[in-house]
């Protein structure tokens, strides 16, 4: 299994989810589907709040750098460790200044982009590769399946810290390479889930019927199997997004992740740590940003678990109150 | 020991605790990293030296870091030159090792040969590199060292040679035997190392009966441990935490500088190098990112070093002139727009990242195209030592520590054409280094002085930044003042108890 | 079950071998240990000598052959840095990690099952909400963050606990509390979810409808059925802890395998890295078997 800094939330929920999700029939999309999802979101206040918060974070990540890049990198030693909640230096300093007098608010907004980019890249990458391998492992012959599963074992047991050092040493510490490291370590989660689901779904009536009726393997995979397992994968991905964010911050903390002058929330916490006793806000705000984002993702993921599952969906459609 | 007090910890205020329990004549010292070995011949490595040097193992001579006596006798009572290339050391009599055996000239000979052996990689042997040294036992308490070429500073080099008994096998030991006032009594890997005072030490018995070394990577945890009374001395804490009256600052002999690889354009142009130097507002760092007391450097070595040149003055901060110099160089076809990589090491010193970020921003302000890259230790070594990266011009931020009083321990490596970290290749500098290394007395001092001036004023060999200060936190129950050598040694005999 | 075990052992061994090969070759691409071990101004001759002594001059494939040859005789090689057998260094550290994992997981399991079940019995009520939110915050916070705040608050400000290190039972409280938070949040969620499902199952409904008022009876039966997914999560979390809690061990100066691992990686102490990987792999293998046994005990259907 991989080293503790990047260890699994994924498979845990996979277990909790699988039995229910496996009962699900393919989810159908369409415009009415979207409205339905929105209605379900409104029914769960916490999930709604989380979704709104995440939208704000994403907006910051996209738009922030356009306006704040300069402000976030301009050093100003007079505003060094400026305390929060003072407006005399302007609104950007509402959360205080960092050790070089750069406004923390601007830096947090700037850092949102890298943080999101890394987590999104790693999650998308591992989900894509992992589920593809999982599909192959579930559909191909015994030997191919076996080899792929052993590969998953090896990746699981490869110490992620070592992987990080190897990749960053050989390929220079850049965002892209960090994404690569994190993506590799998360592949087994998707691979195993996908394979387990495929093995299960293959046995179901409608798939067997399609096979008997001569549907091509591709058609079966894309029309019948993927739609069934996608909700599970998405739920895991949401959780994993939170997990990857924490893993990235832990790597930064240990000094083998993203390096200055690049900036992520995790790196901000780790740099602010030295000042914790006399300028707590340096580490506090980016830490809070991590916690709030991770929490929103966790909440959203548990909402999705219900919302994407037809046997549970009624709980939300009736309204949040009567769910016991 | 003091740990038991935590049983009652919830009921008591912490400040009340320390004095009541400090009378056990033992001290606890918290260090940043655990040594991999407690091997005398590795004592020049600071994390080993702090435990071994002067405590477990002793040397023939030692440098007076508290006063200005210079070189003092330790295991040798006196020394003199006999002939052009031979030093004679008269050894102290009546000294025994902690295993009971007597100390004599054979032990010195064996210690030297063991350190030089190619069967183990003793770190101290690097200081004897390139010198043919032959030890010869004259009698039980006299030993000659014949050197080729002549070594005027051999007695100084002897401050590094830790003496072990002649029976010591040529492999790394985990049970070091020495003549020092303490003996290693316990080593729980990952947790602590304990030294106990010896009864049969030849010199005056130190006050501290035992020392317990513990290791915490995080500087704020180290500082907190003194505050809570869990430890008595933290020789190195962060300047940020050094705000109480238990804390004291001391010049720690580290010099921070940017090494310039002059083989790459545009760094081969002296105007560009001057511009680098005057574009950085060094004063602005002191008392902000770096601690109060940090001094601006004009040489790689600290002012207490032999030959340090008081006439070289730090270049004043002048961004306009820097920009103008760059323009001038550009007009002459120097590719000043080339991206220059600035490499810093994460955690090199407290505030390292902030320092390099600020330098980057100052250099960019005058028109340099600087990219900052912070790296971990192994990558840093790749940039710092030859062969250098030759794909783009590089500035390597590094620290150099020489508390041994003579520039010879720095100059060859950092400025000679063949030095492993030298950024220059300058015939005159090479010549000065070679001449100074062989010279003695005032001539030596003058040559070093000339070299310092030449490097700083004419060659502009590097961007010299700061002589750093360290911060120590010392609990109320002990009396200890850090010195410039505290980084590399911490003699328990210098600790008093209150 | 024996056949299963044999097959499992073989496939684990295959994975482990592949892992050793990968780690052995890849880690040797990350720079020269001699450059890290020796001071920056050491001469080329000293470096050469260091490589010679440690056999780093031979072609990597020769080094690997030699390593495997020693390995079959259970010789894990010497630590480059510490000049002692790598396996001694690792086992010493592993004992600490094992205790840390064992104590933490026991506490987490007991606490999560109790709180999670109670929450499941009171879905949507204040207790459930409170437990959910609390566990969520815990699971969302970076552990180094909690650790440092913990030291600042409990050791420095209040002076209740030692800041770090080992020695007394008090030294364990902060590291365990920090390690407790995340798995607790996760397992709690799974227990709760699983219990809600089990409580909704026909036989529990029937029992309740029949007027079985005895909550303990319902609780025990439901729990038994709800435990399968929970055990998987516990296994996962325990495996993560057995790999060493790098961040927590580093901050608290805890001499476990995680701290050893990060130090060895940064110093390129190859033999220690490999030995640590093998020791933890064996431990995790044993733990997985224990988990299978637990499965079988809980669910008679699997016991074939």
Short mmCIF file of C-alpha atoms in Angstrom, two decimals, chain A residues 73 75 77 80 99-100 102 107 165 168-169 172-173 255-256 259-261 271 273-275 277-278, chain B residues 218 240-241 243 284-285 288-289 346 351 353-354 357-358 360-361 372-376 378-379 382:
data_model
loop_
_atom_site.label_atom_id
_atom_site.label_comp_id
_atom_site.label_asym_id
_atom_site.label_seq_id
_atom_site.Cartn_x
_atom_site.Cartn_y
_atom_site.Cartn_z
CA UNK A 73 3.75 38.78 -5.80
CA UNK A 75 6.87 42.29 -1.82
CA UNK A 77 8.42 44.67 3.75
CA UNK A 80 5.37 42.31 6.73
CA UNK A 99 6.31 37.41 5.71
CA UNK A 100 7.19 39.48 2.67
CA UNK A 102 2.20 40.39 0.33
CA UNK A 107 -2.24 35.11 -2.40
CA UNK A 165 11.38 12.40 -4.97
CA UNK A 168 10.75 15.63 -9.07
CA UNK A 169 14.47 14.87 -9.06
CA UNK A 172 12.33 19.06 -12.09
CA UNK A 173 9.74 20.12 -9.53
CA UNK A 255 9.52 19.99 1.34
CA UNK A 256 9.19 17.71 -1.67
CA UNK A 259 8.35 24.84 -4.43
CA UNK A 260 8.38 28.62 -4.17
CA UNK A 261 7.81 30.90 -5.97
CA UNK A 271 5.64 28.37 5.08
CA UNK A 273 4.05 27.30 10.16
CA UNK A 274 7.29 28.95 11.32
CA UNK A 275 5.33 32.06 12.27
CA UNK A 277 3.36 31.62 17.49
CA UNK A 278 3.58 35.28 16.50
CA UNK B 218 10.85 21.39 13.93
CA UNK B 240 10.99 34.12 14.71
CA UNK B 241 10.59 32.28 17.99
CA UNK B 243 11.44 36.63 21.46
CA UNK B 284 16.18 45.62 4.11
CA UNK B 285 16.51 41.97 5.12
CA UNK B 288 12.75 41.70 8.93
CA UNK B 289 13.12 38.38 7.17
CA UNK B 346 14.31 24.71 0.98
CA UNK B 351 13.41 32.29 6.23
CA UNK B 353 12.34 30.77 0.93
CA UNK B 354 11.30 34.31 1.78
CA UNK B 357 11.78 35.27 -3.14
CA UNK B 358 12.72 38.79 -2.08
CA UNK B 360 14.27 37.42 -7.03
CA UNK B 361 11.88 40.31 -6.87
CA UNK B 372 13.61 31.16 -8.83
CA UNK B 373 13.71 27.46 -8.11
CA UNK B 374 13.74 26.10 -4.56
CA UNK B 375 15.06 22.54 -4.38
CA UNK B 376 15.73 19.79 -1.83
CA UNK B 378 20.23 16.40 -3.24
CA UNK B 379 19.18 18.60 -6.12
CA UNK B 382 23.77 18.97 -8.18
#
